[in-house]
Amino acid sequence: MTAFPLPPGSTIGVLGGGQLGRMLALAAARLGFDTVILTPQSDSPASRVAARTLVAPYEDPAALKTLAELAQVITFEFENVPAAALDILAGLGAEVAPGPRALAIAQDRFEEKSFLNAAGVATVAFAAVDSLQDLRAALRRLGAPLLLKTRRGGYDGKGQVWVMRPEDGEAALAAIGHRPAVAEAPADFRREVAMIAARGRDGEIALYPLTESHHENGVLRRAVAPAAASARILAEAERIAATLLNALDYVGVIGVEMFERDDGRLLVNEFAPRVHNTGHWTLDGCEVDQFEQHIRAIAGWPLGPTVAIAHVEMTNLLGDEADRWAHLAHEPETRLWLYGKREARAGRKMGHVNRLSPLAR
Ligand code: AMP
């Protein structure tokens, strides 16, 4: 049994070796923790700033056993961690945060939307689609166009296709490989917003200022925060985030992506049971950033203040955009974050910049 709060000198385990793991490891190090990464990838972005890395498949029983022996608490930096890995960790009595339930719900878009609605949080109208028959029924009930998304495994706009007309159903199912899917009504949003929030082991909740997010081809391009918003929208976003954290009995940081509609309603698109790209601005824009907040929460420390100290425009550096590092380093109000990825494939998230300006009074 792990005793909380974890003292400095303890070890935090992270499933996943990408940039989120890297920034978690940096935050953990600042608080005196060591990090051990489990990733199938050698030479990962996270492993180069962590105390130790286990290179193995996520479900590898021996690697999970070593991880559980080394780490007093284990977290994850992406939501497609195989359920089998968490089952093995549970069997070993390992402390995992956030818990497996939040992960299981977030891994399946149909379960996720059903859970949200049951918790009193609005989403677009949706239907489960396992066959052409289901898709036809969804088109009759919800109308066209519909956005068809695979239930599992999709991210950054992958595994999605618009069904513009009822007769396009067959082609749409083929485009997503005939995998189990959900059909969603168009959100008709005026803008997309996100809220990063955290819940501690004692149930304390911390909410960050609202972020306005801009996607291109399903990938986050830019995030601006704190976002201008009416008091009513802010209160509703905060209600939604707190509702989810409590309903999931959550420990750690969560990212909640929402659509703001012209009629002022907020619909949740999805939540990520982890630190999130829409929260990278907090690294330079808030008293305590999302990565330190996550470490604090899972380690049983008090949560830190989430107050904004600057206005930030965060821009992801995709593919060869990170090659402009020398130019970007000249901009006085720009904070550069590079992820140490060896290969700049087109569209790959290589880093981000936070451009700071004074907070509007
Ligand atoms: P997702 O993979 O669910 O995060 O979706 C990626 C992006 O696709 C979102 O950020 C939106 O820009 C867009 N999108 C997703 N769902 C819908 C929807 N039901 N209606 C309109 N646009 C959507």
CSV table of C-alpha atoms and ligand atoms in Angstrom, one decimal:
chain,number,residue,atom,x,y,z
A,1,MET,CA,0.0,0.0,0.0
A,2,THR,CA,1.3,3.4,-1.0
A,3,ALA,CA,1.1,6.1,1.7
A,4,PHE,CA,0.2,9.6,0.5
A,5,PRO,CA,1.4,12.3,0.2
A,6,LEU,CA,4.4,10.7,-1.6
A,7,PRO,CA,7.6,12.2,-0.3
A,8,PRO,CA,10.2,13.6,-2.7
A,9,GLY,CA,12.6,10.8,-3.7
A,10,SER,CA,9.7,8.6,-4.6
A,11,THR,CA,9.3,7.2,-8.1
A,12,ILE,CA,6.4,7.9,-10.5
A,13,GLY,CA,5.7,5.4,-13.3
A,14,VAL,CA,4.4,6.7,-16.7
A,15,LEU,CA,2.9,4.4,-19.4
A,16,GLY,CA,3.9,6.1,-22.7
A,17,GLY,CA,7.1,7.9,-23.9
A,18,GLY,CA,5.8,10.8,-25.9
A,19,GLN,CA,6.0,14.6,-25.3
A,20,LEU,CA,3.3,14.5,-22.6
A,21,GLY,CA,5.4,11.9,-20.7
A,22,ARG,CA,8.5,14.1,-21.3
A,23,MET,CA,6.8,17.2,-19.8
A,24,LEU,CA,5.4,15.1,-16.9
A,25,ALA,CA,8.9,13.8,-16.1
A,26,LEU,CA,10.3,17.4,-16.2
A,27,ALA,CA,7.6,18.6,-13.7
A,28,ALA,CA,8.1,15.5,-11.5
A,29,ALA,CA,11.9,16.1,-11.4
A,30,ARG,CA,11.4,19.7,-10.2
A,31,LEU,CA,9.4,18.3,-7.2
A,32,GLY,CA,12.2,15.9,-6.4
A,33,PHE,CA,10.6,12.8,-7.9
A,34,ASP,CA,12.2,10.2,-10.2
A,35,THR,CA,10.3,9.0,-13.2
A,36,VAL,CA,10.3,5.6,-14.9
A,37,ILE,CA,8.8,5.3,-18.3
A,38,LEU,CA,7.3,2.2,-19.9
A,39,THR,CA,7.2,2.5,-23.7
A,40,PRO,CA,7.6,0.1,-26.6
A,41,GLN,CA,9.7,2.7,-28.3
A,42,SER,CA,13.5,3.0,-27.7
A,43,ASP,CA,15.0,6.5,-27.5
A,44,SER,CA,11.6,8.1,-26.8
A,45,PRO,CA,11.1,11.8,-26.1
A,46,ALA,CA,10.2,11.0,-22.4
A,47,SER,CA,13.0,8.5,-21.8
A,48,ARG,CA,15.6,11.1,-22.5
A,49,VAL,CA,14.6,13.2,-19.4
A,50,ALA,CA,13.5,10.3,-17.2
A,51,ALA,CA,15.5,8.5,-14.6
A,52,ARG,CA,14.8,5.2,-16.1
A,53,THR,CA,13.0,3.6,-19.1
A,54,LEU,CA,11.6,0.1,-19.6
A,55,VAL,CA,11.4,-0.6,-23.3
A,56,ALA,CA,8.7,-3.3,-23.7
A,57,PRO,CA,5.1,-3.7,-25.1
A,58,TYR,CA,2.6,-2.2,-22.7
A,59,GLU,CA,1.1,-5.6,-21.8
A,60,ASP,CA,4.5,-7.2,-21.1
A,61,PRO,CA,4.0,-8.9,-17.6
A,62,ALA,CA,7.7,-8.8,-16.7
A,63,ALA,CA,8.0,-5.1,-17.6
A,64,LEU,CA,4.8,-4.2,-15.7
A,65,LYS,CA,6.0,-6.1,-12.6
A,66,THR,CA,9.3,-4.2,-12.7
A,67,LEU,CA,7.4,-0.9,-13.1
A,68,ALA,CA,5.1,-1.8,-10.2
A,69,GLU,CA,8.2,-2.6,-8.0
A,70,LEU,CA,10.0,0.7,-9.0
A,71,ALA,CA,7.1,3.1,-8.9
A,72,GLN,CA,4.9,4.1,-5.9
A,73,VAL,CA,2.2,5.5,-8.3
A,74,ILE,CA,1.7,4.9,-12.0
A,75,THR,CA,0.0,7.1,-14.5
A,76,PHE,CA,-0.4,7.3,-18.3
A,77,GLU,CA,0.2,9.9,-21.0
A,78,PHE,CA,-2.2,8.6,-23.7
A,79,GLU,CA,-5.6,7.0,-23.5
A,80,ASN,CA,-5.1,4.0,-25.7
A,81,VAL,CA,-3.2,2.1,-23.0
A,82,PRO,CA,-4.4,-1.5,-23.4
A,83,ALA,CA,-6.9,-2.5,-20.7
A,84,ALA,CA,-4.8,-5.7,-20.3
A,85,ALA,CA,-1.9,-3.6,-19.0
A,86,LEU,CA,-4.1,-2.0,-16.3
A,87,ASP,CA,-5.5,-5.4,-15.4
A,88,ILE,CA,-2.0,-6.7,-14.8
A,89,LEU,CA,-1.1,-3.7,-12.7
A,90,ALA,CA,-4.3,-4.1,-10.7
A,91,GLY,CA,-3.4,-7.7,-10.1
A,92,LEU,CA,0.0,-6.6,-8.8
A,93,GLY,CA,-1.7,-4.2,-6.4
A,94,ALA,CA,-0.1,-1.2,-8.1
A,95,GLU,CA,-1.5,2.3,-7.4
A,96,VAL,CA,-2.8,3.7,-10.8
A,97,ALA,CA,-4.1,7.2,-11.2
A,98,PRO,CA,-6.4,8.2,-12.8
A,99,GLY,CA,-8.3,5.0,-12.2
A,100,PRO,CA,-9.0,2.4,-15.0
A,101,ARG,CA,-12.7,3.4,-15.2
A,102,ALA,CA,-12.0,6.9,-16.6
A,103,LEU,CA,-9.6,5.3,-19.1
A,104,ALA,CA,-12.1,2.6,-20.1
A,105,ILE,CA,-14.9,5.2,-20.7
A,106,ALA,CA,-12.6,7.6,-22.6
A,107,GLN,CA,-11.4,4.7,-24.9
A,108,ASP,CA,-14.9,4.2,-26.4
A,109,ARG,CA,-16.7,7.2,-28.0
A,110,PHE,CA,-20.1,5.6,-27.5
A,111,GLU,CA,-19.5,4.7,-23.8
A,112,GLU,CA,-18.0,8.2,-23.4
A,113,LYS,CA,-21.0,10.1,-24.8
A,114,SER,CA,-23.5,7.8,-22.9
A,115,PHE,CA,-21.6,8.4,-19.7
A,116,LEU,CA,-21.6,12.2,-20.3
A,117,ASN,CA,-25.3,12.3,-20.9
A,118,ALA,CA,-26.0,10.1,-17.8
A,119,ALA,CA,-23.9,12.6,-15.8
A,120,GLY,CA,-26.1,15.5,-17.0
A,121,VAL,CA,-23.6,16.8,-19.5
A,122,ALA,CA,-24.9,17.6,-23.1
A,123,THR,CA,-23.3,16.2,-26.2
A,124,VAL,CA,-24.4,16.1,-29.9
A,125,ALA,CA,-27.0,13.5,-30.7
A,126,PHE,CA,-25.3,10.2,-31.5
A,127,ALA,CA,-26.0,6.6,-32.3
A,128,ALA,CA,-23.9,3.4,-32.2
A,129,VAL,CA,-23.2,2.1,-35.7
A,130,ASP,CA,-22.1,-1.5,-36.2
A,131,SER,CA,-23.5,-2.1,-39.7
A,132,LEU,CA,-25.0,-0.4,-42.7
A,133,GLN,CA,-28.4,-1.1,-41.2
A,134,ASP,CA,-27.5,0.9,-38.1
A,135,LEU,CA,-26.1,3.7,-40.2
A,136,ARG,CA,-29.3,3.9,-42.2
A,137,ALA,CA,-31.3,4.0,-39.0
A,138,ALA,CA,-29.0,6.8,-37.7
A,139,LEU,CA,-29.5,8.8,-40.9
A,140,ARG,CA,-33.3,8.4,-40.6
A,141,ARG,CA,-33.3,9.5,-37.0
A,142,LEU,CA,-30.6,12.2,-37.0
A,143,GLY,CA,-30.6,13.3,-40.7
A,144,ALA,CA,-27.6,14.0,-42.9
A,145,PRO,CA,-24.8,15.0,-42.7
A,146,LEU,CA,-23.4,12.8,-40.0
A,147,LEU,CA,-19.9,12.4,-38.7
A,148,LEU,CA,-18.9,8.8,-38.5
A,149,LYS,CA,-16.1,8.1,-36.0
A,150,THR,CA,-14.6,4.8,-35.0
A,151,ARG,CA,-15.6,4.0,-31.4
A,152,ARG,CA,-12.0,3.1,-30.4
A,153,GLY,CA,-8.5,4.1,-31.4
A,154,GLY,CA,-9.2,7.4,-33.2
A,155,TYR,CA,-7.2,10.5,-32.4
A,156,ASP,CA,-6.4,13.8,-34.0
A,157,GLY,CA,-9.2,13.4,-36.5
A,158,LYS,CA,-8.1,10.0,-37.6
A,159,GLY,CA,-10.8,7.3,-38.1
A,160,GLN,CA,-13.5,9.8,-39.0
A,161,VAL,CA,-15.5,10.6,-42.1
A,162,TRP,CA,-18.5,12.8,-42.9
A,163,VAL,CA,-21.5,11.1,-44.4
A,164,MET,CA,-23.0,13.9,-46.5
A,165,ARG,CA,-25.9,12.0,-48.1
A,166,PRO,CA,-27.8,8.8,-47.1
A,167,GLU,CA,-26.4,7.0,-50.3
A,168,ASP,CA,-22.8,7.6,-49.1
A,169,GLY,CA,-23.2,5.2,-46.1
A,170,GLU,CA,-21.5,2.2,-47.6
A,171,ALA,CA,-18.5,4.2,-48.8
A,172,ALA,CA,-18.2,5.8,-45.3
A,173,LEU,CA,-18.2,2.4,-43.5
A,174,ALA,CA,-15.5,1.2,-45.9
A,175,ALA,CA,-13.5,4.4,-45.3
A,176,ILE,CA,-13.3,3.6,-41.5
A,177,GLY,CA,-12.6,-0.1,-42.2
A,178,HIS,CA,-16.0,-1.3,-41.1
A,179,ARG,CA,-15.0,-0.9,-37.5
A,180,PRO,CA,-17.6,-0.3,-34.7
A,181,ALA,CA,-18.4,3.4,-34.9
A,182,VAL,CA,-20.6,6.2,-33.6
A,183,ALA,CA,-22.5,8.5,-35.9
A,184,GLU,CA,-22.7,12.1,-34.6
A,185,ALA,CA,-24.9,15.0,-35.6
A,186,PRO,CA,-22.9,18.1,-36.6
A,187,ALA,CA,-22.1,20.2,-33.6
A,188,ASP,CA,-22.8,23.6,-35.4
A,189,PHE,CA,-20.3,25.3,-33.2
A,190,ARG,CA,-19.2,28.9,-33.3
A,191,ARG,CA,-15.9,28.0,-31.6
A,192,GLU,CA,-14.2,25.2,-29.8
A,193,VAL,CA,-13.2,25.6,-26.2
A,194,ALA,CA,-11.5,23.4,-23.7
A,195,MET,CA,-11.0,23.2,-19.9
A,196,ILE,CA,-8.1,21.7,-18.1
A,197,ALA,CA,-9.1,20.6,-14.6
A,198,ALA,CA,-7.6,18.6,-11.7
A,199,ARG,CA,-8.9,16.6,-8.7
A,200,GLY,CA,-6.8,15.6,-5.8
A,201,ARG,CA,-6.8,12.5,-3.7
A,202,ASP,CA,-8.9,14.4,-1.1
A,203,GLY,CA,-11.5,15.4,-3.7
A,204,GLU,CA,-10.2,19.0,-4.0
A,205,ILE,CA,-10.9,20.4,-7.4
A,206,ALA,CA,-8.8,23.0,-9.4
A,207,LEU,CA,-10.1,24.5,-12.6
A,208,TYR,CA,-7.9,26.3,-15.2
A,209,PRO,CA,-9.1,29.4,-17.2
A,210,LEU,CA,-11.0,28.5,-20.3
A,211,THR,CA,-9.0,27.9,-23.5
A,212,GLU,CA,-10.2,28.6,-27.1
A,213,SER,CA,-8.9,25.9,-29.4
A,214,HIS,CA,-8.4,26.0,-33.2
A,215,HIS,CA,-8.2,22.7,-35.1
A,216,GLU,CA,-7.0,22.1,-38.6
A,217,ASN,CA,-7.7,18.7,-40.2
A,218,GLY,CA,-8.7,17.4,-36.8
A,219,VAL,CA,-5.4,18.4,-35.2
A,220,LEU,CA,-5.0,21.2,-32.6
A,221,ARG,CA,-3.2,24.1,-34.3
A,222,ARG,CA,-3.5,26.9,-31.8
A,223,ALA,CA,-4.9,27.5,-28.4
A,224,VAL,CA,-5.6,31.0,-26.9
A,225,ALA,CA,-6.1,31.5,-23.2
A,226,PRO,CA,-7.6,32.7,-21.0
A,227,ALA,CA,-10.4,32.8,-23.5
A,228,ALA,CA,-12.8,35.7,-23.5
A,229,ALA,CA,-16.2,34.2,-22.5
A,230,SER,CA,-19.4,35.3,-20.8
A,231,ALA,CA,-19.8,34.6,-17.1
A,232,ARG,CA,-22.5,32.1,-18.0
A,233,ILE,CA,-20.3,30.1,-20.4
A,234,LEU,CA,-17.5,30.1,-17.9
A,235,ALA,CA,-19.7,28.9,-15.1
A,236,GLU,CA,-21.2,26.2,-17.3
A,237,ALA,CA,-17.7,25.0,-18.4
A,238,GLU,CA,-16.7,24.9,-14.8
A,239,ARG,CA,-19.8,23.0,-13.8
A,240,ILE,CA,-19.2,20.4,-16.6
A,241,ALA,CA,-15.5,19.9,-15.6
A,242,ALA,CA,-16.3,19.5,-11.9
A,243,THR,CA,-19.3,17.2,-12.7
A,244,LEU,CA,-17.0,14.9,-14.7
A,245,LEU,CA,-14.2,14.8,-12.1
A,246,ASN,CA,-16.6,13.9,-9.3
A,247,ALA,CA,-18.6,11.4,-11.4
A,248,LEU,CA,-15.4,9.6,-12.3
A,249,ASP,CA,-14.0,9.8,-8.7
A,250,TYR,CA,-11.0,11.1,-10.6
A,251,VAL,CA,-7.4,11.7,-9.4
A,252,GLY,CA,-5.2,13.8,-11.7
A,253,VAL,CA,-5.6,16.2,-14.6
A,254,ILE,CA,-8.3,15.9,-17.2
A,255,GLY,CA,-8.8,17.8,-20.5
A,256,VAL,CA,-12.4,18.5,-21.5
A,257,GLU,CA,-13.0,19.5,-25.2
A,258,MET,CA,-16.2,21.4,-25.8
A,259,PHE,CA,-18.2,23.0,-28.6
A,260,GLU,CA,-19.7,26.5,-27.9
A,261,ARG,CA,-22.8,27.0,-30.0
A,262,ASP,CA,-24.4,30.2,-31.2
A,263,ASP,CA,-27.3,29.6,-28.8
A,264,GLY,CA,-24.8,29.7,-25.9
A,265,ARG,CA,-25.0,26.0,-25.2
A,266,LEU,CA,-21.8,24.0,-24.4
A,267,LEU,CA,-21.7,20.4,-25.7
A,268,VAL,CA,-18.8,18.2,-24.7
A,269,ASN,CA,-17.0,16.5,-27.6
A,270,GLU,CA,-14.7,14.3,-25.5
A,271,PHE,CA,-12.5,14.2,-22.5
A,272,ALA,CA,-9.0,13.1,-22.2
A,273,PRO,CA,-8.0,11.3,-18.9
A,274,ARG,CA,-4.6,12.9,-18.9
A,275,VAL,CA,-2.7,16.2,-19.5
A,276,HIS,CA,-3.8,17.7,-22.8
A,277,ASN,CA,-2.4,19.7,-25.7
A,278,THR,CA,-5.0,22.5,-25.0
A,279,GLY,CA,-3.3,22.9,-21.6
A,280,HIS,CA,0.3,23.5,-22.9
A,281,TRP,CA,-0.3,27.2,-22.5
A,282,THR,CA,-0.3,26.7,-18.7
A,283,LEU,CA,3.4,25.9,-18.8
A,284,ASP,CA,4.1,29.7,-19.2
A,285,GLY,CA,0.7,31.2,-18.5
A,286,CYS,CA,-0.3,29.9,-15.1
A,287,GLU,CA,1.2,29.8,-11.6
A,288,VAL,CA,1.2,26.0,-11.6
A,289,ASP,CA,1.0,24.3,-15.0
A,290,GLN,CA,-1.0,21.2,-15.9
A,291,PHE,CA,2.0,18.9,-15.7
A,292,GLU,CA,3.0,19.9,-12.2
A,293,GLN,CA,-0.7,19.8,-11.2
A,294,HIS,CA,-1.0,16.2,-12.4
A,295,ILE,CA,2.1,15.1,-10.5
A,296,ARG,CA,0.8,16.9,-7.4
A,297,ALA,CA,-2.6,15.3,-7.7
A,298,ILE,CA,-1.4,11.7,-8.2
A,299,ALA,CA,1.2,12.1,-5.5
A,300,GLY,CA,-1.4,13.2,-3.0
A,301,TRP,CA,0.0,16.7,-2.7
A,302,PRO,CA,-2.2,19.8,-2.3
A,303,LEU,CA,-3.2,21.1,-5.7
A,304,GLY,CA,-1.5,24.4,-6.8
A,305,PRO,CA,-3.0,27.7,-7.9
A,306,THR,CA,-4.3,27.7,-11.4
A,307,VAL,CA,-4.5,31.5,-11.8
A,308,ALA,CA,-3.3,32.9,-15.2
A,309,ILE,CA,-0.2,35.1,-15.0
A,310,ALA,CA,-0.1,35.9,-18.7
A,311,HIS,CA,-2.2,35.8,-21.8
A,312,VAL,CA,-0.9,33.0,-24.1
A,313,GLU,CA,-1.2,32.0,-27.7
A,314,MET,CA,0.1,28.5,-28.0
A,315,THR,CA,0.9,27.2,-31.5
A,316,ASN,CA,1.9,23.6,-32.2
A,317,LEU,CA,5.0,23.2,-34.3
A,318,LEU,CA,4.1,20.4,-36.8
A,319,GLY,CA,6.6,18.6,-39.1
A,320,ASP,CA,9.4,20.8,-40.3
A,321,GLU,CA,8.0,23.9,-38.6
A,322,ALA,CA,10.3,23.2,-35.6
A,323,ASP,CA,13.3,23.7,-37.9
A,324,ARG,CA,12.6,27.4,-37.4
A,325,TRP,CA,13.8,27.1,-33.8
A,326,ALA,CA,16.7,29.6,-34.2
A,327,HIS,CA,14.3,32.2,-35.6
A,328,LEU,CA,11.7,31.5,-32.8
A,329,ALA,CA,14.4,31.8,-30.2
A,330,HIS,CA,14.9,35.4,-31.2
A,331,GLU,CA,11.3,36.4,-30.3
A,332,PRO,CA,11.5,37.9,-26.8
A,333,GLU,CA,7.9,37.0,-25.7
A,334,THR,CA,8.0,33.5,-27.1
A,335,ARG,CA,8.7,30.4,-25.0
A,336,LEU,CA,9.9,27.5,-27.1
A,337,TRP,CA,9.2,23.8,-26.1
A,338,LEU,CA,10.8,21.1,-28.3
A,339,TYR,CA,10.0,17.5,-27.8
A,340,GLY,CA,13.3,15.9,-28.9
A,341,LYS,CA,11.7,13.8,-31.6
A,342,ARG,CA,14.3,12.4,-34.0
A,343,GLU,CA,12.2,12.4,-37.1
A,344,ALA,CA,10.0,15.3,-38.4
A,345,ARG,CA,7.3,13.5,-40.3
A,346,ALA,CA,4.7,15.8,-41.9
A,347,GLY,CA,2.0,16.8,-39.4
A,348,ARG,CA,3.8,15.3,-36.4
A,349,LYS,CA,3.8,17.4,-33.2
A,350,MET,CA,7.5,18.3,-32.8
A,351,GLY,CA,7.1,21.1,-30.3
A,352,HIS,CA,5.1,24.2,-29.5
A,353,VAL,CA,5.5,27.8,-28.8
A,354,ASN,CA,3.8,29.9,-26.1
A,355,ARG,CA,3.6,33.6,-27.1
A,356,LEU,CA,3.0,35.7,-24.1
A,357,SER,CA,1.3,39.0,-23.7
A,358,PRO,CA,0.0,40.9,-20.6
A,359,LEU,CA,-3.3,39.9,-19.2
A,360,ALA,CA,-6.2,42.1,-20.3
A,361,ARG,CA,-7.4,44.1,-17.2
B,1,AMP,P1,-12.3,14.4,-32.2
B,1,AMP,O1,-11.5,13.4,-32.9
B,1,AMP,O2,-13.6,13.9,-31.7
B,1,AMP,O3,-11.5,15.2,-31.2
B,1,AMP,O4,-12.6,15.5,-33.3
B,1,AMP,C1,-11.6,16.3,-33.9
B,1,AMP,C2,-12.2,17.6,-34.4
B,1,AMP,O5,-13.2,17.3,-35.4
B,1,AMP,C3,-12.9,18.4,-33.4
B,1,AMP,O6,-12.0,19.2,-32.6
B,1,AMP,C4,-13.9,19.2,-34.2
B,1,AMP,O7,-13.2,20.3,-34.9
B,1,AMP,C5,-14.3,18.3,-35.3
B,1,AMP,N1,-15.5,17.5,-34.9
B,1,AMP,C6,-15.6,16.5,-34.1
B,1,AMP,N2,-16.9,16.1,-33.8
B,1,AMP,C7,-17.7,16.9,-34.5
B,1,AMP,C8,-19.1,17.1,-34.7
B,1,AMP,N3,-20.0,16.2,-34.2
B,1,AMP,N4,-19.5,18.1,-35.5
B,1,AMP,C9,-18.6,19.0,-36.1
B,1,AMP,N5,-17.3,18.9,-35.9
B,1,AMP,C10,-16.8,17.9,-35.2
